[in-house]
Amino acid sequence: SQTIHQWPATLVQPVGSPLSLECTVEGTSNPNLYWYRQAAGRGLQLLFYSVGIGQISSEVPQNLSASRPQDRQFILSSKKLLLSDSGFYLCAWSVRTGGTQETQYFGPGTRLLVL
Amino acid sequence: LAKTTQPISMDSYEGQEVNITCSHNNIATNDYITWYQQFPSQGPRFIIQGYKTKVTNEVASLFIPADRKSSTLSLPRVSLSDTAVYYCLVGPISGSARQLTFGSGTQLTVLP
């Protein structure tokens, strides 16, 4: 069966520090991968998605970046964190299916607090 | 992208049937309707998906009228553990999941 991992589970970082969040998927090949951010009490905002190794599309301009060095690994990074980067970061994967809408499967999330 | 409108919150009691309606007036011909459930500090979880009429699985039912401008998620006999945020999404049939937009969802609170 497929599983998705994210780490760390929680993170407290000072403003201006770098960030690296990692997401890995097991049990599937060539998944579509996604990074979302959820502010407290709000819906999910799609940040990045990837359809393959080295292929990254950004949905929202910001000081974050994403990379996909391996088929089932997705990394979210920042060189300098802002207070507004605080939130709940979710990684998700999906597999393209013919004739139906793709279902997204979400990881456990990383709670980031920037102070 | 089709925009969706849901109630911000709903309260119910254990054992009752709960119906959450989502409006999507500008739904396109090739759009599907999908519902997700999210518990606090967890990622959303797929509940059900449909295109028209009625879809039922072990968790819920999804009712879609002929004009498809709205849909209703029905949860039978809710329990306290069904307290969560429920998201309605509308997106293309064969497009990638990036074309889905999560709104603010509906906070369902089940009371004892």
Short mmCIF file of N, CA and C in Angstrom, two decimals, chain A residues 5-13 19-23 35 76 88-89 108-112:
data_model
loop_
_atom_site.label_atom_id
_atom_site.label_comp_id
_atom_site.label_asym_id
_atom_site.label_seq_id
_atom_site.Cartn_x
_atom_site.Cartn_y
_atom_site.Cartn_z
N HIS A 5 5.15 10.27 3.86
CA HIS A 5 5.78 10.70 5.08
C HIS A 5 6.19 12.17 4.97
N GLN A 6 6.09 12.87 6.07
CA GLN A 6 6.58 14.24 6.14
C GLN A 6 7.36 14.41 7.43
N TRP A 7 8.44 15.17 7.34
CA TRP A 7 9.15 15.53 8.56
C TRP A 7 9.86 16.85 8.38
N PRO A 8 10.05 17.56 9.50
CA PRO A 8 9.61 17.16 10.83
C PRO A 8 8.11 17.36 11.03
N ALA A 9 7.59 16.88 12.14
CA ALA A 9 6.17 17.06 12.43
C ALA A 9 5.89 18.49 12.88
N THR A 10 6.77 19.03 13.66
CA THR A 10 6.66 20.42 14.11
C THR A 10 8.02 21.08 14.04
N LEU A 11 8.00 22.39 13.86
CA LEU A 11 9.26 23.12 13.71
C LEU A 11 9.05 24.56 14.16
N VAL A 12 9.95 25.03 14.98
CA VAL A 12 9.95 26.43 15.40
C VAL A 12 11.25 27.05 14.91
N GLN A 13 11.13 28.09 14.10
CA GLN A 13 12.30 28.70 13.49
C GLN A 13 12.27 30.21 13.67
N LEU A 19 14.85 27.07 5.70
CA LEU A 19 13.85 26.04 5.93
C LEU A 19 14.04 24.90 4.95
N SER A 20 13.84 23.69 5.45
CA SER A 20 13.81 22.53 4.56
C SER A 20 12.82 21.52 5.12
N LEU A 21 11.75 21.30 4.39
CA LEU A 21 10.75 20.30 4.76
C LEU A 21 10.79 19.19 3.72
N GLU A 22 10.72 17.97 4.18
CA GLU A 22 10.84 16.84 3.26
C GLU A 22 9.58 15.98 3.25
N CYS A 23 9.29 15.48 2.07
CA CYS A 23 8.13 14.62 1.87
C CYS A 23 8.57 13.45 1.01
N TRP A 35 2.68 20.60 -2.68
CA TRP A 35 2.87 21.26 -1.39
C TRP A 35 1.74 22.26 -1.20
N LEU A 76 10.47 21.20 0.27
CA LEU A 76 10.06 22.61 0.32
C LEU A 76 11.14 23.37 1.08
N PHE A 88 0.56 25.41 8.57
CA PHE A 88 0.55 23.95 8.52
C PHE A 88 0.84 23.56 7.07
N TYR A 89 1.95 22.88 6.85
CA TYR A 89 2.38 22.53 5.50
C TYR A 89 2.06 21.07 5.21
N PRO A 108 0.91 13.68 6.87
CA PRO A 108 0.49 14.10 8.21
C PRO A 108 0.71 15.59 8.47
N GLY A 109 1.53 16.24 7.64
CA GLY A 109 1.73 17.68 7.78
C GLY A 109 2.88 18.05 8.69
N THR A 110 3.36 19.28 8.50
CA THR A 110 4.39 19.88 9.36
C THR A 110 3.86 21.21 9.85
N ARG A 111 3.83 21.36 11.16
CA ARG A 111 3.40 22.62 11.76
C ARG A 111 4.64 23.49 11.93
N LEU A 112 4.67 24.63 11.22
CA LEU A 112 5.81 25.54 11.27
C LEU A 112 5.42 26.83 11.98
#
